[in-house]
Coordinates of N, CA and C in Angstrom, one line a residue:
M63 N -14.9 -13.8 15.4 CA -16.0 -13.6 16.3 C -17.2 -13.0 15.5
A64 N -16.9 -12.2 14.5 CA -18.0 -11.6 13.7 C -18.8 -12.7 13.0
Q65 N -18.1 -13.8 12.6 CA -18.8 -14.9 11.9 C -19.7 -15.6 12.9
A66 N -19.4 -15.7 14.1 CA -20.2 -16.4 15.1 C -21.6 -15.7 15.2
L67 N -21.5 -14.3 15.2 CA -22.8 -13.6 15.2 C -23.5 -13.7 13.9
R68 N -22.8 -13.7 12.8 CA -23.5 -13.9 11.5 C -24.2 -15.2 11.5
D69 N -23.5 -16.2 12.0 CA -24.1 -17.6 12.0 C -25.4 -17.6 12.8
K70 N -25.5 -16.8 13.9 CA -26.7 -16.8 14.7 C -27.8 -16.2 13.9
I71 N -27.5 -15.2 13.0 CA -28.5 -14.6 12.1 C -28.9 -15.6 11.1
I72 N -27.9 -16.3 10.4 CA -28.2 -17.2 9.3 C -29.0 -18.4 9.9
H73 N -28.8 -18.8 11.1 CA -29.6 -19.9 11.7 C -30.9 -19.5 12.3
G74 N -31.2 -18.2 12.1 CA -32.5 -17.7 12.6 C -32.6 -17.5 14.1
E75 N -31.5 -17.4 14.8 CA -31.4 -17.3 16.2 C -31.6 -15.8 16.6
L76 N -31.3 -14.9 15.7 CA -31.5 -13.5 15.9 C -32.5 -12.9 14.9
R77 N -33.4 -12.1 15.3 CA -34.5 -11.6 14.5 C -34.4 -10.1 14.2
C78 N -35.1 -9.7 13.2 CA -35.1 -8.3 12.8 C -35.7 -7.4 14.0
G79 N -35.0 -6.3 14.3 CA -35.5 -5.4 15.3 C -35.1 -5.8 16.7
Q80 N -34.5 -7.0 16.9 CA -34.1 -7.5 18.2 C -33.0 -6.6 18.8
R81 N -33.2 -6.2 20.0 CA -32.1 -5.4 20.7 C -31.1 -6.4 21.3
L82 N -29.8 -6.1 21.1 CA -28.8 -7.0 21.5 C -28.2 -6.6 22.8
S83 N -28.0 -7.5 23.7 CA -27.5 -7.2 25.0 C -26.0 -7.5 25.0
E84 N -25.2 -6.5 25.3 CA -23.8 -6.7 25.4 C -23.4 -7.7 26.4
A85 N -24.0 -7.7 27.6 CA -23.7 -8.6 28.7 C -24.0 -10.0 28.3
Q86 N -25.2 -10.3 27.7 CA -25.5 -11.7 27.4 C -24.7 -12.2 26.3
L87 N -24.4 -11.4 25.3 CA -23.6 -11.9 24.1 C -22.2 -12.1 24.4
S88 N -21.6 -11.1 25.2 CA -20.2 -11.3 25.6 C -20.0 -12.6 26.4
E89 N -21.0 -12.9 27.2 CA -20.9 -14.1 28.0 C -21.1 -15.4 27.2
S90 N -22.1 -15.4 26.3 CA -22.4 -16.5 25.5 C -21.3 -16.8 24.4
L91 N -20.7 -15.7 23.9 CA -19.6 -15.9 22.9 C -18.2 -16.0 23.6
E92 N -18.2 -15.8 24.9 CA -16.9 -15.8 25.7 C -15.9 -14.9 25.2
I93 N -16.3 -13.6 25.0 CA -15.4 -12.5 24.6 C -15.6 -11.3 25.5
S94 N -14.7 -10.4 25.4 CA -14.8 -9.2 26.2 C -15.8 -8.2 25.6
R95 N -16.3 -7.3 26.3 CA -17.2 -6.3 25.7 C -16.5 -5.5 24.7
N96 N -15.2 -5.2 24.9 CA -14.5 -4.4 23.9 C -14.5 -5.1 22.5
T97 N -14.2 -6.4 22.6 CA -14.2 -7.3 21.4 C -15.5 -7.3 20.8
L98 N -16.6 -7.4 21.6 CA -17.9 -7.5 21.1 C -18.3 -6.2 20.4
R99 N -17.9 -5.0 20.9 CA -18.2 -3.8 20.3 C -17.5 -3.6 19.0
E100 N -16.3 -4.2 18.8 CA -15.7 -4.3 17.5 C -16.5 -5.1 16.5
V101 N -17.0 -6.3 17.0 CA -17.9 -7.1 16.2 C -19.1 -6.3 15.8
F102 N -19.7 -5.6 16.7 CA -20.9 -4.8 16.4 C -20.6 -3.8 15.3
R103 N -19.4 -3.2 15.4 CA -19.0 -2.2 14.4 C -18.9 -2.8 13.0
I104 N -18.3 -4.0 12.9 CA -18.1 -4.7 11.6 C -19.5 -5.0 11.0
L105 N -20.4 -5.6 11.9 CA -21.7 -6.0 11.3 C -22.6 -4.9 11.1
T106 N -22.3 -3.7 11.7 CA -23.1 -2.5 11.3 C -22.7 -2.0 10.0
Q107 N -21.4 -2.1 9.6 CA -20.9 -1.8 8.3 C -21.5 -2.7 7.2
E108 N -21.8 -3.9 7.6 CA -22.3 -4.9 6.7 C -23.9 -4.8 6.7
R109 N -24.4 -3.9 7.4 CA -25.9 -3.6 7.4 C -26.7 -4.8 8.1
L110 N -26.0 -5.6 8.9 CA -26.7 -6.6 9.6 C -27.2 -6.1 11.0
L111 N -26.5 -5.1 11.5 CA -26.9 -4.4 12.8 C -27.0 -2.9 12.5
E112 N -27.7 -2.3 13.4 CA -27.8 -0.8 13.4 C -27.8 -0.3 14.8
Y113 N -27.0 0.9 14.9 CA -26.9 1.5 16.2 C -28.0 2.6 16.3
R114 N -28.8 2.6 17.4 CA -29.8 3.7 17.6 C -29.3 4.5 18.8
P115 N -29.1 5.8 18.6 CA -28.6 6.6 19.7 C -29.4 6.5 20.9
N116 N -28.8 6.4 22.0 CA -29.5 6.3 23.4 C -30.3 5.1 23.6
R117 N -30.3 4.2 22.6 CA -31.1 2.9 22.7 C -30.3 1.7 22.7
G118 N -29.2 1.7 21.9 CA -28.4 0.5 21.8 C -28.2 0.0 20.4
V119 N -27.8 -1.3 20.3 CA -27.6 -2.0 19.0 C -28.7 -3.0 18.7
F120 N -29.3 -2.9 17.5 CA -30.4 -3.7 17.1 C -30.1 -4.5 15.8
V121 N -30.7 -5.6 15.6 CA -30.6 -6.4 14.4 C -31.4 -5.6 13.3
S122 N -30.8 -5.4 12.2 CA -31.4 -4.6 11.1 C -32.6 -5.3 10.5
T123 N -33.4 -4.4 9.9 CA -34.6 -4.9 9.2 C -34.5 -4.5 7.7
P124 N -34.3 -5.5 6.8 CA -34.2 -5.2 5.4 C -35.4 -4.6 4.8
D125 N -35.3 -3.7 3.8 CA -36.4 -3.2 3.0 C -36.5 -3.9 1.6
M126 N -37.5 -3.5 0.8 CA -37.7 -4.2 -0.4 C -36.5 -3.9 -1.4
A127 N -36.0 -2.7 -1.4 CA -34.8 -2.4 -2.2 C -33.6 -3.3 -1.9
C128 N -33.4 -3.5 -0.6 CA -32.3 -4.4 -0.2 C -32.6 -5.8 -0.6
I129 N -33.8 -6.3 -0.5 CA -34.1 -7.7 -0.9 C -33.9 -7.9 -2.4
S130 N -34.3 -6.9 -3.2 CA -34.1 -7.0 -4.7 C -32.6 -7.0 -5.0
D131 N -31.9 -6.2 -4.3 CA -30.4 -6.2 -4.6 C -29.8 -7.5 -4.2
I132 N -30.2 -8.1 -3.1 CA -29.7 -9.4 -2.7 C -29.9 -10.5 -3.8
Y133 N -31.1 -10.5 -4.3 CA -31.4 -11.5 -5.3 C -30.6 -11.2 -6.6
R134 N -30.4 -9.9 -6.9 CA -29.5 -9.6 -8.1 C -28.1 -10.2 -7.9
V135 N -27.6 -10.0 -6.7 CA -26.3 -10.5 -6.4 C -26.3 -12.1 -6.4
R136 N -27.3 -12.7 -5.9 CA -27.4 -14.1 -5.8 C -27.4 -14.7 -7.3
Q137 N -28.1 -14.1 -8.2 CA -28.1 -14.6 -9.6 C -26.7 -14.5 -10.1
L138 N -26.0 -13.4 -9.9 CA -24.6 -13.3 -10.5 C -23.7 -14.3 -9.9
I139 N -23.8 -14.6 -8.6 CA -22.8 -15.5 -8.0 C -23.3 -17.0 -8.2
E140 N -24.5 -17.3 -7.8 CA -24.9 -18.7 -7.8 C -25.0 -19.4 -9.2
C141 N -25.6 -18.6 -10.2 CA -25.7 -19.2 -11.5 C -24.4 -19.5 -12.2
Q142 N -23.4 -18.6 -12.0 CA -22.1 -18.8 -12.5 C -21.4 -20.0 -11.9
A143 N -21.6 -20.1 -10.5 CA -21.0 -21.2 -9.8 C -21.5 -22.5 -10.2
I144 N -22.8 -22.6 -10.4 CA -23.4 -23.9 -10.7 C -23.1 -24.3 -12.2
A145 N -23.0 -23.3 -13.1 CA -22.7 -23.5 -14.5 C -21.4 -24.2 -14.7
S146 N -20.4 -23.8 -13.8 CA -19.0 -24.3 -14.0 C -18.7 -25.5 -13.1
A147 N -19.7 -26.1 -12.4 CA -19.5 -27.1 -11.5 C -19.1 -28.5 -12.1
W148 N -18.6 -29.4 -11.3 CA -18.4 -30.7 -11.8 C -18.9 -31.7 -10.7
P149 N -19.5 -32.8 -11.2 CA -20.3 -33.7 -10.3 C -19.5 -34.2 -9.1
G150 N -18.2 -34.3 -9.2 CA -17.4 -34.9 -8.1 C -16.9 -33.9 -7.1
H151 N -17.3 -32.6 -7.2 CA -16.9 -31.6 -6.3 C -17.5 -31.9 -4.9
P152 N -16.6 -31.7 -3.8 CA -17.1 -31.9 -2.5 C -18.3 -31.2 -2.1
A153 N -18.5 -30.0 -2.7 CA -19.7 -29.2 -2.3 C -21.0 -29.9 -2.8
V154 N -21.0 -30.8 -3.8 CA -22.2 -31.5 -4.2 C -22.7 -32.4 -3.1
K155 N -21.7 -33.0 -2.3 CA -22.1 -33.8 -1.2 C -22.8 -32.9 -0.1
A156 N -22.3 -31.7 0.0 CA -22.9 -30.7 1.0 C -24.3 -30.3 0.5
M157 N -24.5 -30.2 -0.8 CA -25.8 -29.9 -1.3 C -26.8 -31.0 -1.0
R158 N -26.4 -32.3 -1.2 CA -27.2 -33.4 -0.9 C -27.6 -33.5 0.6
Q159 N -26.6 -33.2 1.5 CA -26.8 -33.2 2.9 C -27.8 -32.2 3.3
A160 N -27.8 -31.0 2.6 CA -28.8 -29.9 2.9 C -30.2 -30.3 2.5
V161 N -30.3 -31.0 1.4 CA -31.6 -31.5 0.9 C -32.1 -32.5 1.9
E162 N -31.3 -33.4 2.3 CA -31.8 -34.5 3.3 C -32.1 -33.9 4.7
Q163 N -31.4 -32.8 5.1 CA -31.7 -32.1 6.3 C -33.0 -31.5 6.2
A164 N -33.3 -30.8 5.1 CA -34.6 -30.2 4.9 C -35.8 -31.2 5.0
L165 N -35.6 -32.4 4.4 CA -36.6 -33.4 4.5 C -36.9 -33.9 5.9
E166 N -35.8 -34.0 6.7 CA -35.9 -34.4 8.1 C -36.7 -33.3 8.9
C167 N -36.4 -32.1 8.6 CA -37.1 -31.0 9.3 C -38.5 -30.9 8.9
Q168 N -38.8 -31.2 7.6 CA -40.2 -31.2 7.2 C -41.1 -32.2 8.0
E169 N -40.5 -33.3 8.2 CA -41.2 -34.4 9.0 C -41.5 -33.9 10.4
K170 N -40.7 -33.0 10.9 CA -40.9 -32.5 12.3 C -41.6 -31.1 12.3
H171 N -42.0 -30.7 11.1 CA -42.7 -29.4 10.9 C -41.8 -28.2 11.5
D172 N -40.5 -28.4 11.3 CA -39.5 -27.4 11.7 C -39.2 -26.5 10.6
W173 N -40.0 -25.5 10.4 CA -39.8 -24.6 9.3 C -38.6 -23.7 9.4
N174 N -38.2 -23.4 10.6 CA -36.9 -22.6 10.8 C -35.8 -23.5 10.3
G175 N -35.8 -24.8 10.7 CA -34.8 -25.7 10.3 C -34.7 -25.9 8.8
I176 N -35.9 -25.9 8.1 CA -35.9 -26.0 6.6 C -35.2 -24.7 6.0
G177 N -35.5 -23.6 6.6 CA -34.8 -22.3 6.2 C -33.3 -22.4 6.3
T178 N -32.9 -23.0 7.4 CA -31.4 -23.1 7.6 C -30.8 -24.1 6.6
A179 N -31.5 -25.2 6.4 CA -31.0 -26.1 5.4 C -31.0 -25.5 4.0
N180 N -32.0 -24.7 3.7 CA -32.0 -24.0 2.4 C -30.8 -23.1 2.2
M181 N -30.5 -22.4 3.3 CA -29.3 -21.5 3.3 C -28.1 -22.3 3.0
A182 N -28.0 -23.4 3.7 CA -26.8 -24.3 3.5 C -26.7 -24.8 2.1
F183 N -27.8 -25.1 1.5 CA -27.8 -25.6 0.1 C -27.3 -24.6 -0.8
H184 N -27.7 -23.4 -0.7 CA -27.3 -22.3 -1.6 C -25.8 -21.9 -1.3
G185 N -25.4 -22.0 0.0 CA -24.0 -21.7 0.3 C -23.1 -22.8 -0.3
A186 N -23.6 -24.0 -0.4 CA -22.8 -25.1 -1.0 C -22.7 -24.8 -2.5
I187 N -23.8 -24.3 -3.2 CA -23.7 -23.9 -4.6 C -22.5 -22.9 -4.8
V188 N -22.4 -21.9 -3.9 CA -21.3 -21.0 -4.1 C -20.0 -21.6 -3.9
E189 N -19.9 -22.6 -3.0 CA -18.6 -23.3 -2.8 C -18.2 -24.0 -4.0
L190 N -19.1 -24.3 -5.0 CA -18.7 -24.9 -6.2 C -17.7 -24.1 -7.0
A191 N -17.7 -22.8 -6.8 CA -16.8 -21.9 -7.5 C -15.4 -21.9 -7.0
D192 N -15.1 -22.6 -5.9 CA -13.8 -22.7 -5.3 C -13.1 -21.3 -5.1
S193 N -13.9 -20.3 -4.6 CA -13.4 -19.0 -4.4 C -13.7 -18.6 -2.9
P194 N -12.7 -18.6 -2.1 CA -12.9 -18.2 -0.7 C -13.5 -16.8 -0.5
R195 N -13.1 -15.9 -1.4 CA -13.7 -14.6 -1.3 C -15.2 -14.5 -1.6
L196 N -15.6 -15.3 -2.7 CA -17.0 -15.3 -3.0 C -17.8 -16.0 -1.9
S197 N -17.2 -17.0 -1.3 CA -17.9 -17.7 -0.2 C -18.1 -16.9 1.0
A198 N -17.0 -16.1 1.3 CA -17.1 -15.2 2.5 C -18.1 -14.1 2.2
F199 N -18.1 -13.5 1.0 CA -19.1 -12.5 0.7 C -20.5 -13.0 0.7
Y200 N -20.7 -14.3 0.2 CA -22.0 -14.8 0.2 C -22.6 -15.1 1.6
R201 N -21.7 -15.3 2.5 CA -22.2 -15.5 3.9 C -22.8 -14.2 4.4
H202 N -22.3 -13.1 4.0 CA -22.9 -11.8 4.4 C -24.3 -11.7 3.8
I203 N -24.3 -12.0 2.5 CA -25.6 -11.9 1.8 C -26.6 -12.8 2.4
S204 N -26.2 -14.1 2.8 CA -27.1 -15.0 3.4 C -27.7 -14.5 4.7
A205 N -26.8 -13.9 5.5 CA -27.3 -13.3 6.7 C -28.4 -12.3 6.5
E206 N -28.2 -11.4 5.6 CA -29.2 -10.4 5.2 C -30.5 -11.0 4.8
L207 N -30.4 -12.1 3.9 CA -31.5 -12.8 3.4 C -32.3 -13.5 4.5
R208 N -31.6 -14.1 5.4 CA -32.3 -14.8 6.5 C -33.1 -13.8 7.4
L209 N -32.5 -12.6 7.6 CA -33.3 -11.6 8.3 C -34.6 -11.3 7.6
A210 N -34.5 -11.2 6.3 CA -35.7 -10.9 5.5 C -36.7 -12.0 5.6
F211 N -36.2 -13.3 5.6 CA -37.1 -14.4 5.8 C -37.9 -14.3 7.1
G212 N -37.2 -13.8 8.1 CA -37.8 -13.7 9.4 C -39.0 -12.7 9.5
L213 N -39.1 -11.9 8.5 CA -40.2 -10.9 8.5 C -41.5 -11.5 8.0
L214 N -41.4 -12.7 7.4 CA -42.6 -13.3 6.8 C -43.3 -14.2 7.8
K215 N -44.6 -14.1 7.8 CA -45.4 -14.9 8.8 C -45.5 -16.4 8.5
N216 N -45.7 -16.7 7.2 CA -45.9 -18.1 6.8 C -44.6 -18.7 6.3
A217 N -43.8 -19.2 7.1 CA -42.5 -19.8 6.7 C -42.7 -21.0 5.9
E218 N -43.7 -21.8 6.2 CA -44.0 -23.0 5.5 C -44.3 -22.7 4.0
H219 N -45.1 -21.7 3.8 CA -45.5 -21.3 2.5 C -44.3 -20.8 1.7
L220 N -43.4 -20.2 2.4 CA -42.2 -19.7 1.7 C -41.2 -20.8 1.3
H221 N -40.9 -21.7 2.2 CA -39.8 -22.7 2.0 C -40.2 -24.0 1.3
I222 N -41.4 -24.5 1.5 CA -41.8 -25.8 1.0 C -41.6 -25.9 -0.5
P223 N -42.1 -25.0 -1.3 CA -42.0 -25.1 -2.8 C -40.6 -25.3 -3.3
Y224 N -39.6 -24.7 -2.5 CA -38.2 -24.8 -3.0 C -37.5 -26.0 -2.6
M225 N -38.0 -26.8 -1.7 CA -37.4 -28.1 -1.4 C -37.3 -29.0 -2.6
E226 N -38.4 -29.0 -3.4 CA -38.4 -29.8 -4.6 C -37.5 -29.3 -5.6
M227 N -37.4 -27.9 -5.7 CA -36.5 -27.3 -6.7 C -35.1 -27.6 -6.3
N228 N -34.7 -27.6 -5.0 CA -33.4 -27.9 -4.6 C -33.0 -29.3 -5.0
L229 N -33.9 -30.2 -4.9 CA -33.7 -31.6 -5.2 C -33.4 -31.7 -6.7
K230 N -34.2 -31.0 -7.5 CA -34.1 -31.0 -9.0 C -32.7 -30.5 -9.4
L231 N -32.3 -29.4 -8.8 CA -31.0 -28.8 -9.0 C -29.8 -29.8 -8.7
L232 N -30.0 -30.4 -7.5 CA -29.0 -31.4 -7.1 C -28.8 -32.5 -8.1
K233 N -30.0 -33.1 -8.6 CA -29.9 -34.2 -9.5 C -29.3 -33.7 -10.9
L234 N -29.5 -32.5 -11.3 CA -28.9 -32.0 -12.5 C -27.4 -31.9 -12.4
V235 N -27.0 -31.4 -11.2 CA -25.5 -31.2 -11.0 C -24.9 -32.6 -10.9
E236 N -25.5 -33.5 -10.2 CA -24.9 -34.9 -10.1 C -24.8 -35.6 -11.4
A237 N -25.7 -35.2 -12.3 CA -25.7 -35.8 -13.7 C -24.8 -35.1 -14.6
G238 N -24.2 -34.0 -14.2 CA -23.3 -33.2 -15.0 C -24.0 -32.3 -15.9
K239 N -25.3 -32.0 -15.7 CA -26.0 -31.1 -16.6 C -26.0 -29.7 -16.0
T240 N -24.8 -29.2 -15.9 CA -24.6 -27.9 -15.1 C -25.2 -26.7 -15.8
R241 N -25.2 -26.6 -17.2 CA -25.7 -25.5 -17.9 C -27.3 -25.5 -17.7
E242 N -27.9 -26.7 -17.8 CA -29.3 -26.7 -17.5 C -29.6 -26.3 -16.1
A243 N -28.8 -26.8 -15.2 CA -29.0 -26.4 -13.8 C -28.9 -24.9 -13.6
A244 N -28.0 -24.2 -14.3 CA -27.8 -22.8 -14.2 C -29.1 -22.1 -14.7
S245 N -29.7 -22.6 -15.8 CA -30.9 -22.1 -16.3 C -32.1 -22.2 -15.3
V246 N -32.2 -23.4 -14.8 CA -33.2 -23.7 -13.8 C -33.1 -22.8 -12.6
L247 N -31.8 -22.7 -12.1 CA -31.6 -21.9 -10.9 C -31.9 -20.4 -11.2
R248 N -31.6 -19.9 -12.4 CA -32.0 -18.5 -12.7 C -33.5 -18.3 -12.6
A249 N -34.3 -19.2 -13.2 CA -35.7 -19.1 -13.1 C -36.2 -19.3 -11.6
Y250 N -35.6 -20.2 -10.9 CA -35.9 -20.4 -9.5 C -35.7 -19.2 -8.7
L251 N -34.6 -18.5 -8.9 CA -34.3 -17.2 -8.1 C -35.3 -16.1 -8.5
E252 N -35.6 -16.0 -9.8 CA -36.6 -15.0 -10.2 C -37.9 -15.2 -9.6
Q253 N -38.4 -16.5 -9.6 CA -39.6 -16.9 -9.0 C -39.6 -16.6 -7.5
S254 N -38.5 -17.0 -6.8 CA -38.4 -16.8 -5.4 C -38.5 -15.3 -5.0
E255 N -37.8 -14.5 -5.8 CA -37.8 -13.0 -5.6 C -39.3 -12.5 -5.7
R256 N -40.0 -12.9 -6.8 CA -41.3 -12.4 -7.0 C -42.2 -12.8 -5.8
L257 N -42.1 -14.1 -5.4 CA -42.9 -14.5 -4.3 C -42.6 -13.8 -3.0
F258 N -41.3 -13.7 -2.8 CA -40.8 -13.0 -1.5 C -41.3 -11.6 -1.4
L259 N -41.2 -10.8 -2.5 CA -41.6 -9.4 -2.5 C -43.1 -9.3 -2.4
A260 N -43.8 -10.2 -3.0 CA -45.3 -10.1 -2.9 C -45.7 -10.4 -1.4
N261 N -45.1 -11.4 -0.8 CA -45.4 -11.6 0.6 C -44.9 -10.5 1.5
F262 N -43.8 -9.9 1.2 CA -43.3 -8.8 2.0 C -44.2 -7.6 1.8
A263 N -44.7 -7.3 0.6 CA -45.6 -6.2 0.4 C -46.9 -6.4 1.2
R264 N -47.4 -7.6 1.2 CA -48.7 -7.9 1.9 C -48.5 -7.6 3.4
R265 N -47.3 -8.0 3.9 CA -47.0 -7.9 5.3 C -47.0 -6.4 5.7
N266 N -46.6 -5.5 4.8 CA -46.4 -4.1 5.2 C -47.7 -3.3 4.9
N267 N -48.7 -4.0 4.3 CA -50.0 -3.2 4.0 C -51.0 -3.4 5.1

């Protein structure tokens, strides 16, 4: 059940600072309030939720230090995963599906959908490592990152430049040029972090 709530965050259905209603969530997830409170406890430990005394449970709001740490972890996990990939891995098909999904969303001007497709693309990169533990850990990181995305006003400006980069990475992996793909991905993540933090700083000024 904790993953169901994480997925709502990853898909952009829950936003930073949003107060969560026990009654509504227990009904929509079809679980008891006691079970939901245990889910709240787990996700609070993962820094996705926060409890405010006398006010309730809220979706967390990441700060700049948290965002930098997320990108550090992403480099460690994603670059290694893509460097050791092989073109016939099932996750490569998932990468292509995510790229195609983003293009469909772009035609509809669905920027939230592009963000979700981008999360799926990078999740598929981690799947290349064939490590259930890494994949599970990365889902936690993805949820935190998606919360941070939700803080930025211009989602189009954030996501559109990386659609082309995702396609480039996909083609390199499909061609078996995985070491080159790892190098491109490292530069991609460094650029993404700089852009993200710059936008985040402007938002808070």
